Coordinates of C-alpha atoms in Angstrom, one line a residue:
X282 CA 4.4 17.4 -15.2
X283 CA 4.3 21.0 -14.0
X284 CA 6.5 22.2 -11.2
X285 CA 3.8 21.6 -8.7
X286 CA 0.6 19.5 -8.9
X287 CA -1.3 22.6 -9.9
X288 CA 1.3 24.2 -12.0
X289 CA 2.8 27.0 -9.9
X290 CA 6.0 25.6 -8.4
X291 CA 7.8 28.7 -7.4
X292 CA 5.5 29.8 -4.6
X293 CA 4.1 33.3 -4.2
X294 CA 0.6 34.6 -5.0
X295 CA -0.5 35.0 -8.6
X296 CA 0.3 38.3 -10.3
X297 CA -3.0 40.4 -10.0
X298 CA -2.0 42.2 -13.2
X299 CA -1.7 39.0 -15.2
X300 CA -5.3 38.0 -16.3
X301 CA -4.2 34.5 -17.3
X302 CA -2.6 33.7 -13.9
X303 CA -5.6 35.2 -12.1
X304 CA -8.1 33.2 -14.2
X305 CA -6.1 30.0 -13.6
X306 CA -5.9 30.8 -9.9
X307 CA -9.7 31.3 -9.5
X308 CA -10.4 28.1 -11.5
X309 CA -8.1 26.1 -9.2
X310 CA -9.5 27.7 -6.2
X311 CA -13.0 26.6 -7.3
X312 CA -11.7 23.1 -8.0
X313 CA -10.2 23.1 -4.5
X314 CA -13.6 23.7 -2.9
X315 CA -15.6 21.4 -5.2
X316 CA -16.5 17.9 -4.1
X317 CA -13.9 15.3 -5.1
X318 CA -14.6 13.9 -8.6
X319 CA -14.2 10.3 -7.3
X320 CA -17.4 10.7 -5.3
X321 CA -15.7 9.7 -2.1
X322 CA -14.4 11.6 0.9
X323 CA -10.8 12.0 -0.4
X324 CA -9.6 14.3 -3.2
X325 CA -7.8 11.5 -5.0
X326 CA -6.7 13.7 -7.9
X327 CA -4.8 15.8 -5.4
X328 CA -3.5 12.6 -3.6
X329 CA -2.2 11.2 -6.9
X330 CA -0.5 14.5 -7.9
X331 CA 1.1 15.0 -4.5
X332 CA 2.4 11.3 -4.6
X333 CA 3.9 11.9 -8.0
X334 CA 5.4 15.2 -6.9
X335 CA 7.1 13.3 -4.0
X336 CA 8.8 11.1 -6.6
X337 CA 9.6 13.5 -9.4
X338 CA 9.8 16.8 -7.5
X339 CA 8.9 20.0 -9.2
X340 CA 10.2 21.8 -6.1
X341 CA 8.3 19.4 -3.8
X342 CA 4.9 20.0 -2.2
X343 CA 2.9 22.9 -3.7
X344 CA 2.7 26.1 -1.7
X345 CA -0.7 26.3 -0.1
X346 CA -2.6 23.6 -1.8
X347 CA -2.7 25.3 -5.2
X348 CA 1.0 25.9 -5.7
X349 CA 0.5 29.6 -4.9
X350 CA 1.7 31.0 -1.6
X351 CA -1.4 30.9 0.6
X352 CA 0.0 30.2 4.0
X353 CA -2.6 32.3 5.9
X354 CA -5.4 30.4 4.2
X355 CA -4.5 26.9 5.4
X356 CA -1.1 27.2 6.9
X357 CA 0.9 25.0 4.5
X358 CA 4.5 25.7 3.5
X359 CA 5.6 27.5 0.5
X360 CA 6.6 25.4 -2.5
X361 CA 9.9 23.7 -2.0
X362 CA 9.8 24.3 1.8
X363 CA 9.3 22.2 4.9
X364 CA 7.6 23.5 8.1
X365 CA 9.7 26.3 9.6
X366 CA 10.8 27.5 6.2
X367 CA 13.5 24.9 5.8
X368 CA 14.4 23.8 2.2
X369 CA 12.7 20.5 1.3
X370 CA 15.0 17.6 0.6
X371 CA 15.4 16.5 -3.0
X372 CA 12.8 14.3 -4.6
X373 CA 13.5 10.6 -4.5
X374 CA 13.3 10.4 -8.3
X375 CA 11.6 8.1 -10.7
X376 CA 14.1 6.7 -13.1
X377 CA 12.8 5.1 -16.3
X378 CA 13.1 1.4 -16.9
X379 CA 15.1 0.8 -20.1
X380 CA 14.2 -2.0 -22.6
X381 CA 17.3 -4.1 -21.7
X382 CA 16.6 -3.8 -18.0
X383 CA 13.0 -4.7 -18.4
X384 CA 13.9 -7.7 -20.4
X385 CA 16.4 -8.8 -17.7
X386 CA 13.7 -8.4 -15.0
X387 CA 11.1 -10.4 -17.0
X388 CA 13.7 -13.1 -17.4
X389 CA 14.3 -13.1 -13.7
X390 CA 10.6 -13.5 -13.0
X391 CA 10.3 -16.4 -15.5
X392 CA 13.4 -18.1 -14.0
X393 CA 12.0 -17.7 -10.5
X394 CA 8.7 -19.1 -11.6
X395 CA 10.5 -22.1 -13.0
X396 CA 12.2 -22.7 -9.7
X397 CA 8.9 -22.6 -7.9
X398 CA 7.3 -25.2 -10.1
X399 CA 8.4 -28.3 -8.0
X400 CA 7.7 -26.5 -4.7
X401 CA 3.9 -25.8 -5.2
X402 CA 0.9 -27.4 -6.6
X403 CA -0.5 -24.0 -7.6
X404 CA 0.1 -23.2 -11.2
X405 CA 2.2 -20.3 -12.5
X406 CA 0.5 -16.9 -12.1
X407 CA 2.8 -15.0 -14.4
X408 CA 0.4 -14.0 -17.1
X409 CA 2.0 -10.6 -17.5
X410 CA 5.5 -10.4 -16.1
X411 CA 6.9 -6.8 -16.3
X412 CA 8.9 -4.1 -14.6
X413 CA 7.5 -0.8 -13.3
X414 CA 8.8 2.6 -12.5
X415 CA 7.8 4.0 -9.1
X416 CA 5.2 6.1 -10.8
X417 CA 3.8 3.1 -12.7
X418 CA 3.4 1.2 -9.4
X419 CA 1.5 4.2 -8.0
X420 CA -0.8 4.4 -11.0
X421 CA -1.4 0.7 -11.1
X422 CA -2.3 0.4 -7.4
X423 CA -4.3 3.6 -6.8
X424 CA -7.7 2.1 -7.3
X425 CA -7.1 -0.5 -4.6
X426 CA -5.8 2.1 -2.2
X427 CA -8.9 4.2 -2.8
X428 CA -11.1 1.2 -1.9
X429 CA -9.1 0.5 1.3
X430 CA -8.7 4.1 2.5
X431 CA -12.1 5.7 1.7
X432 CA -13.9 4.2 4.7
X433 CA -11.5 5.6 7.3
X434 CA -11.0 8.8 5.3
X435 CA -14.7 9.4 5.4
X436 CA -14.8 9.3 9.1
X437 CA -11.8 11.7 9.5
X438 CA -13.3 14.2 7.0
X439 CA -16.7 13.9 8.7
X440 CA -15.0 14.5 12.1
X441 CA -13.4 17.7 10.7
X442 CA -16.7 18.9 9.5
X443 CA -18.3 18.3 12.9
X444 CA -15.8 20.7 14.5
X445 CA -18.1 23.4 13.2
X446 CA -20.6 24.2 16.0
X447 CA -24.0 22.6 15.3
X448 CA -25.9 25.9 15.7
X449 CA -23.7 27.4 12.9
X450 CA -24.1 24.6 10.4
X451 CA -27.5 25.7 9.2
X452 CA -26.3 29.2 8.6
X453 CA -23.3 28.2 6.6
X454 CA -25.2 27.0 3.5
X455 CA -22.7 26.2 0.7
X456 CA -19.8 26.9 3.1
X457 CA -20.5 23.5 4.8
X458 CA -19.7 21.7 1.6
X459 CA -16.6 23.8 1.3
X460 CA -15.4 22.7 4.7
X461 CA -16.0 19.0 3.7
X462 CA -14.1 19.6 0.5
X463 CA -11.2 21.2 2.3
X464 CA -11.0 18.3 4.7
X465 CA -10.9 15.9 1.7
X466 CA -8.1 18.0 0.2
X467 CA -6.1 18.1 3.3
X468 CA -6.4 14.3 3.9
X469 CA -5.7 13.7 0.2
X470 CA -2.5 15.8 0.4
X471 CA -1.2 13.8 3.4
X472 CA -2.3 10.5 1.9
X473 CA -0.5 11.4 -1.4
X474 CA 2.7 12.0 0.6
X475 CA 2.3 8.6 2.3
X476 CA 1.7 6.8 -1.0
X477 CA 4.6 8.6 -2.6
X478 CA 6.8 7.3 0.2
X479 CA 5.5 3.8 -0.3
X480 CA 6.2 4.0 -4.0
X481 CA 9.8 4.8 -3.2
X482 CA 10.1 1.7 -1.1
X483 CA 8.1 -1.2 -2.5
X484 CA 10.0 -3.8 -4.4
X485 CA 7.2 -5.4 -6.4
X486 CA 3.5 -5.4 -7.1
X487 CA 2.7 -7.7 -4.2
X488 CA 5.5 -6.6 -1.8
X489 CA 3.4 -5.6 1.1
X490 CA 1.2 -8.8 0.9
X491 CA -1.9 -7.2 -0.6
X492 CA -3.2 -7.9 -4.1
X493 CA -2.7 -4.2 -5.2
X494 CA -2.0 -4.7 -8.9
X495 CA -4.1 -6.0 -11.8
X496 CA -4.9 -9.7 -11.7
X497 CA -2.2 -11.8 -13.3
X498 CA 0.4 -9.0 -13.4
X499 CA 3.7 -9.8 -11.8
X500 CA 5.8 -6.6 -11.6
X501 CA 9.2 -5.6 -10.2
X502 CA 10.3 -2.1 -9.3
X503 CA 14.0 -2.0 -10.2
X504 CA 14.9 1.4 -8.7
X505 CA 13.7 0.2 -5.3
X506 CA 15.3 -3.2 -5.6
X507 CA 18.7 -1.6 -6.4
X508 CA 18.4 0.7 -3.4
X509 CA 17.4 -2.1 -1.1
X510 CA 20.1 -4.4 -2.4
X511 CA 22.8 -1.7 -1.9
X512 CA 21.8 -1.6 1.8
X513 CA 22.1 -5.4 2.2
X514 CA 25.6 -5.5 0.7
X515 CA 24.7 -8.8 -1.1
X516 CA 25.2 -9.6 -4.8
X517 CA 22.7 -7.7 -6.9
X518 CA 21.7 -10.7 -9.0
X519 CA 20.8 -12.7 -5.9
X520 CA 18.7 -9.9 -4.5
X521 CA 16.9 -9.5 -7.8
X522 CA 16.1 -13.2 -8.1
X523 CA 14.9 -13.4 -4.5
X524 CA 12.5 -10.5 -5.0
X525 CA 11.4 -12.2 -8.3
X526 CA 10.8 -15.4 -6.4
X527 CA 8.6 -13.6 -3.8
X528 CA 6.6 -11.8 -6.5
X529 CA 6.1 -15.0 -8.5
X530 CA 5.0 -16.9 -5.4
X531 CA 2.5 -14.2 -4.5
X532 CA 1.1 -14.3 -7.9
X533 CA 0.5 -18.1 -7.7
X534 CA -1.7 -17.4 -4.7
X535 CA -3.5 -14.4 -5.9
X536 CA -4.1 -15.8 -9.4
X537 CA -5.2 -19.4 -8.5
X538 CA -6.9 -19.2 -5.1
X539 CA -10.2 -17.7 -6.3
X540 CA -11.4 -16.5 -2.9
X541 CA -8.1 -15.1 -1.6
X542 CA -8.0 -11.6 -3.2
X543 CA -11.5 -10.8 -2.0
X544 CA -10.9 -12.4 1.4
X545 CA -7.9 -10.2 2.2
X546 CA -9.4 -7.0 0.9
X547 CA -12.7 -7.7 2.7
X548 CA -10.7 -8.4 5.9
X549 CA -8.9 -5.0 5.6
X550 CA -12.2 -3.2 4.9
X551 CA -14.0 -5.0 7.8
X552 CA -11.2 -3.9 10.2
X553 CA -11.2 -0.3 8.8
X554 CA -15.0 -0.1 9.2
X555 CA -14.6 -0.6 13.0
X556 CA -12.0 2.0 13.5
X557 CA -13.4 5.1 15.3
X558 CA -12.0 8.6 14.9
X559 CA -11.5 10.4 18.1
X560 CA -13.1 13.8 17.5
X561 CA -11.5 15.3 20.6
X562 CA -8.1 14.2 19.4
X563 CA -8.6 15.9 16.1
X564 CA -10.0 19.0 17.8
X565 CA -7.0 19.1 20.1
X566 CA -4.5 18.7 17.2
X567 CA -6.2 21.5 15.2
X568 CA -6.4 23.6 18.3
X569 CA -2.6 23.6 18.5
X570 CA -2.3 25.0 14.9
X571 CA -0.8 28.5 14.8
X572 CA -2.1 30.3 11.7
X573 CA 0.9 32.6 11.8
X574 CA 3.2 29.6 11.2
X575 CA 3.1 28.7 7.5
X576 CA 4.2 25.1 8.3
X577 CA 1.6 24.5 11.0
X578 CA -0.8 22.3 9.0
X579 CA 2.0 19.9 8.1
X580 CA 3.0 19.6 11.8
X581 CA -0.4 18.4 12.9
X582 CA 0.2 15.0 14.4
X583 CA -2.3 12.3 13.5
X584 CA -1.1 9.9 16.2
X585 CA -3.8 9.0 18.6
X586 CA -6.8 10.0 16.5
X587 CA -7.8 6.4 15.8
X588 CA -9.5 4.3 18.5
X589 CA -10.1 0.7 17.5
X590 CA -13.5 -0.6 18.6
X591 CA -13.2 -3.3 21.3
X592 CA -16.4 -5.0 20.2
X593 CA -16.3 -8.7 19.4
X594 CA -16.9 -7.9 15.8
X595 CA -13.9 -5.6 15.6
X596 CA -11.7 -8.1 17.4
X597 CA -12.7 -10.8 15.1
X598 CA -12.1 -8.6 12.1
X599 CA -8.6 -7.8 13.4
X600 CA -7.8 -11.5 14.0
X601 CA -9.0 -12.4 10.4
X602 CA -6.8 -9.7 8.9
X603 CA -3.7 -10.6 10.9
X604 CA -4.1 -14.3 10.2
X605 CA -4.7 -13.8 6.5
X606 CA -1.6 -11.6 6.1
X607 CA 0.5 -14.0 8.1
X608 CA -0.7 -17.0 6.2
X609 CA 0.1 -15.4 2.8
X610 CA 3.5 -14.1 3.8
X611 CA 4.4 -17.3 5.7
X612 CA 3.6 -19.5 2.7
X613 CA 5.5 -17.2 0.4
X614 CA 8.5 -17.1 2.7
X615 CA 8.5 -20.9 3.1
X616 CA 8.2 -21.9 -0.6
X617 CA 10.7 -19.2 -1.7
X618 CA 13.3 -20.4 0.7
X619 CA 12.8 -23.9 -0.5
X620 CA 13.0 -22.9 -4.1
X621 CA 16.1 -20.7 -3.6
X622 CA 17.7 -23.5 -1.5
X623 CA 20.9 -24.5 -3.1
X624 CA 20.5 -22.1 -6.0
X625 CA 21.3 -18.8 -4.2
X626 CA 24.4 -19.0 -1.9
X627 CA 23.1 -16.2 0.4
X628 CA 19.5 -17.4 0.7
X629 CA 19.7 -17.6 4.5
X630 CA 20.8 -14.0 4.8
X631 CA 18.2 -12.9 2.2
X632 CA 15.4 -14.7 3.9
X633 CA 16.3 -13.3 7.3
X634 CA 16.6 -9.8 5.9
X635 CA 13.2 -10.0 4.2
X636 CA 11.5 -11.4 7.4
X637 CA 12.9 -8.5 9.4
X638 CA 11.8 -6.0 6.8
X639 CA 8.3 -7.4 6.6
X640 CA 8.0 -7.9 10.3
X641 CA 9.1 -4.4 11.2
X642 CA 7.6 -2.4 8.3
X643 CA 9.5 0.4 6.7
X644 CA 9.1 4.1 7.4
X645 CA 6.5 4.5 4.7
X646 CA 4.4 1.7 6.0
X647 CA 4.6 3.2 9.5
X648 CA 3.5 6.6 8.0
X649 CA 0.6 4.9 6.3
X650 CA -0.4 3.1 9.5
X651 CA -0.5 6.4 11.3
X652 CA -2.5 8.0 8.6
X653 CA -5.3 5.4 8.1
X654 CA -5.0 3.3 11.3
X655 CA -4.0 0.1 9.4
X656 CA -0.9 -1.8 10.0
X657 CA -0.2 -4.0 7.0
X658 CA 2.7 -6.0 8.3
X659 CA 2.1 -9.6 9.4
X660 CA 2.6 -10.0 13.2
X661 CA 3.0 -13.8 13.0
X662 CA 5.2 -14.2 10.0
X663 CA 7.8 -16.5 11.5
X664 CA 5.1 -18.7 13.2
X665 CA 3.2 -18.9 9.9
X666 CA 6.3 -19.9 8.0
X667 CA 7.0 -22.6 10.6
X668 CA 3.4 -23.8 10.2
X669 CA 3.7 -24.2 6.4
X670 CA 7.0 -26.0 6.9
X671 CA 5.4 -28.5 9.3
X672 CA 2.5 -29.0 6.9
X673 CA 5.0 -29.8 4.1
X674 CA 6.8 -32.3 6.2
X675 CA 3.7 -34.1 7.4
X676 CA 1.3 -33.8 4.5
X677 CA 3.6 -33.1 1.5
X678 CA 3.4 -30.3 -0.9
X679 CA 0.0 -31.3 -2.3
X680 CA -1.5 -31.7 1.2
X681 CA -0.2 -28.3 2.2
X682 CA -1.4 -26.5 -0.8
X683 CA -4.8 -28.2 -0.7
X684 CA -5.6 -26.0 2.3
X685 CA -5.9 -23.1 -0.1
X686 CA -8.9 -24.8 -1.7
X687 CA -11.4 -23.1 0.5
X688 CA -11.2 -20.5 3.4
X689 CA -12.8 -23.0 5.8
X690 CA -9.8 -25.4 5.3
X691 CA -7.2 -22.7 6.2
X692 CA -5.4 -22.8 9.6
X693 CA -6.6 -20.3 12.2
X694 CA -4.4 -18.3 14.6
X695 CA -4.4 -21.1 17.2
X696 CA -2.4 -23.3 14.7
X697 CA 0.5 -20.9 15.0
X698 CA 0.9 -22.0 18.7
X699 CA 1.8 -25.6 17.9
X700 CA 2.5 -26.1 14.2
X701 CA 3.6 -29.7 14.6
X702 CA 0.4 -30.7 16.3
X703 CA -1.7 -29.0 13.7
X704 CA 0.2 -30.6 10.9
X705 CA -0.1 -34.1 12.3
X706 CA -3.8 -33.7 12.8
X707 CA -5.3 -35.0 9.6
X708 CA -8.7 -33.7 10.4
X709 CA -10.0 -31.6 7.5
X710 CA -7.3 -32.9 5.3
X711 CA -9.4 -35.6 3.6
X712 CA -9.4 -33.8 0.3
X713 CA -9.5 -35.1 -3.3
X714 CA -6.4 -33.2 -4.5
X715 CA -7.0 -34.0 -8.2
X716 CA -10.5 -32.6 -8.2
X717 CA -9.4 -29.6 -6.1
X718 CA -6.5 -28.5 -8.3
X719 CA -8.6 -29.1 -11.4
X720 CA -11.1 -26.7 -9.9
X721 CA -8.4 -24.2 -9.0
X722 CA -7.0 -24.3 -12.6
X723 CA -10.4 -23.0 -13.9
X724 CA -9.4 -19.7 -12.3
X725 CA -6.3 -19.4 -14.6
X726 CA -6.3 -15.8 -16.0
X727 CA -6.5 -15.5 -19.8
X728 CA -3.3 -15.3 -21.8
X729 CA -2.1 -11.7 -22.3
X730 CA 0.9 -10.0 -23.8
X731 CA 3.8 -11.4 -21.7
X732 CA 5.9 -8.3 -22.2
X733 CA 3.4 -6.1 -20.3

């Protein structure tokens, strides 16, 4: 990869006496003000390259947007600088996954899946167990992020375009498209930074509770698992197996509950569709931008630009999203702790550490929430885990997992208030388990190369 996403990592304008540099500069400038190739509101090519630069460096963010020093054009720092001219911190890195390490992680996934077998009626979802670098996680999940982020991004970019006075829009001609493209580039740049930060934190393909990766692919991110385990001060093999258990449990749900993947993504999209962008907040933020400060654009705060709609439809969408995330994470937490049980000596510490981590959300998740207005952490994780535990006690493993047979069978948010009462109530639990799990097994993904 070049030193910057657009190939000029050392800052400074192109040499006017160098025809090759000038030709490349003009070509990239034209690319900058051309509509995004994805057809959506975000320049996803730029987002991907900025995210990758966050991991592998190349002197950090490009100067201007093009890697040249163009601070007076849009107010961005020079390459390798933070706002105020400070030197940017070193990139987080993207170490490769060696063959031996990959084999070890695949074996951990298979062992974890074996431990889960007696704890769930849902079949194994490990069609393709593998290990990813941070960059591979980014590449494998980008299509889902595009689907989730475009609705909100479209409103932000639209709000930026509306800052141009209405009486001037008709006179701008092609310039109006240029403003829209610039808005998509600016948002793509910030989104790329947020996704790059997420790539440096996530432990597996399903770590944040969304089906981000390809169906049937269970993937661990060893560089992040090691960094997280170092902070816990617990044995590395136990941390690795606990993460593998969580990933394998997520894959059982996402692979064998046919409606779940679409249900969660639709819930996210429905909530995002009701988020309003406060045009005045954007105008106020941009109004504080000082064009003489090269870092000014990076200092624009996005906090407060999102205003959730208080309509019944939006409240219902938010409730569906929060309940769906909590039920998935609660089930995973419950079955993983049962499977780890007597096998991992530090299972209690590991379980508590992961619940705190998922409940609070890491810095990258918080950045992402500020950028697109979506909090992806489950608010009722402990309550949901207690509900699944009560269901296991009163209805058994088969009765508990039968609820995944159809969205209408699933507990609602009210069930979190009194798990014991809900679990004892057999209403809606009169299900033919044999027929149900035979039907679920029809959704088994086809066999693929298990080495990924």
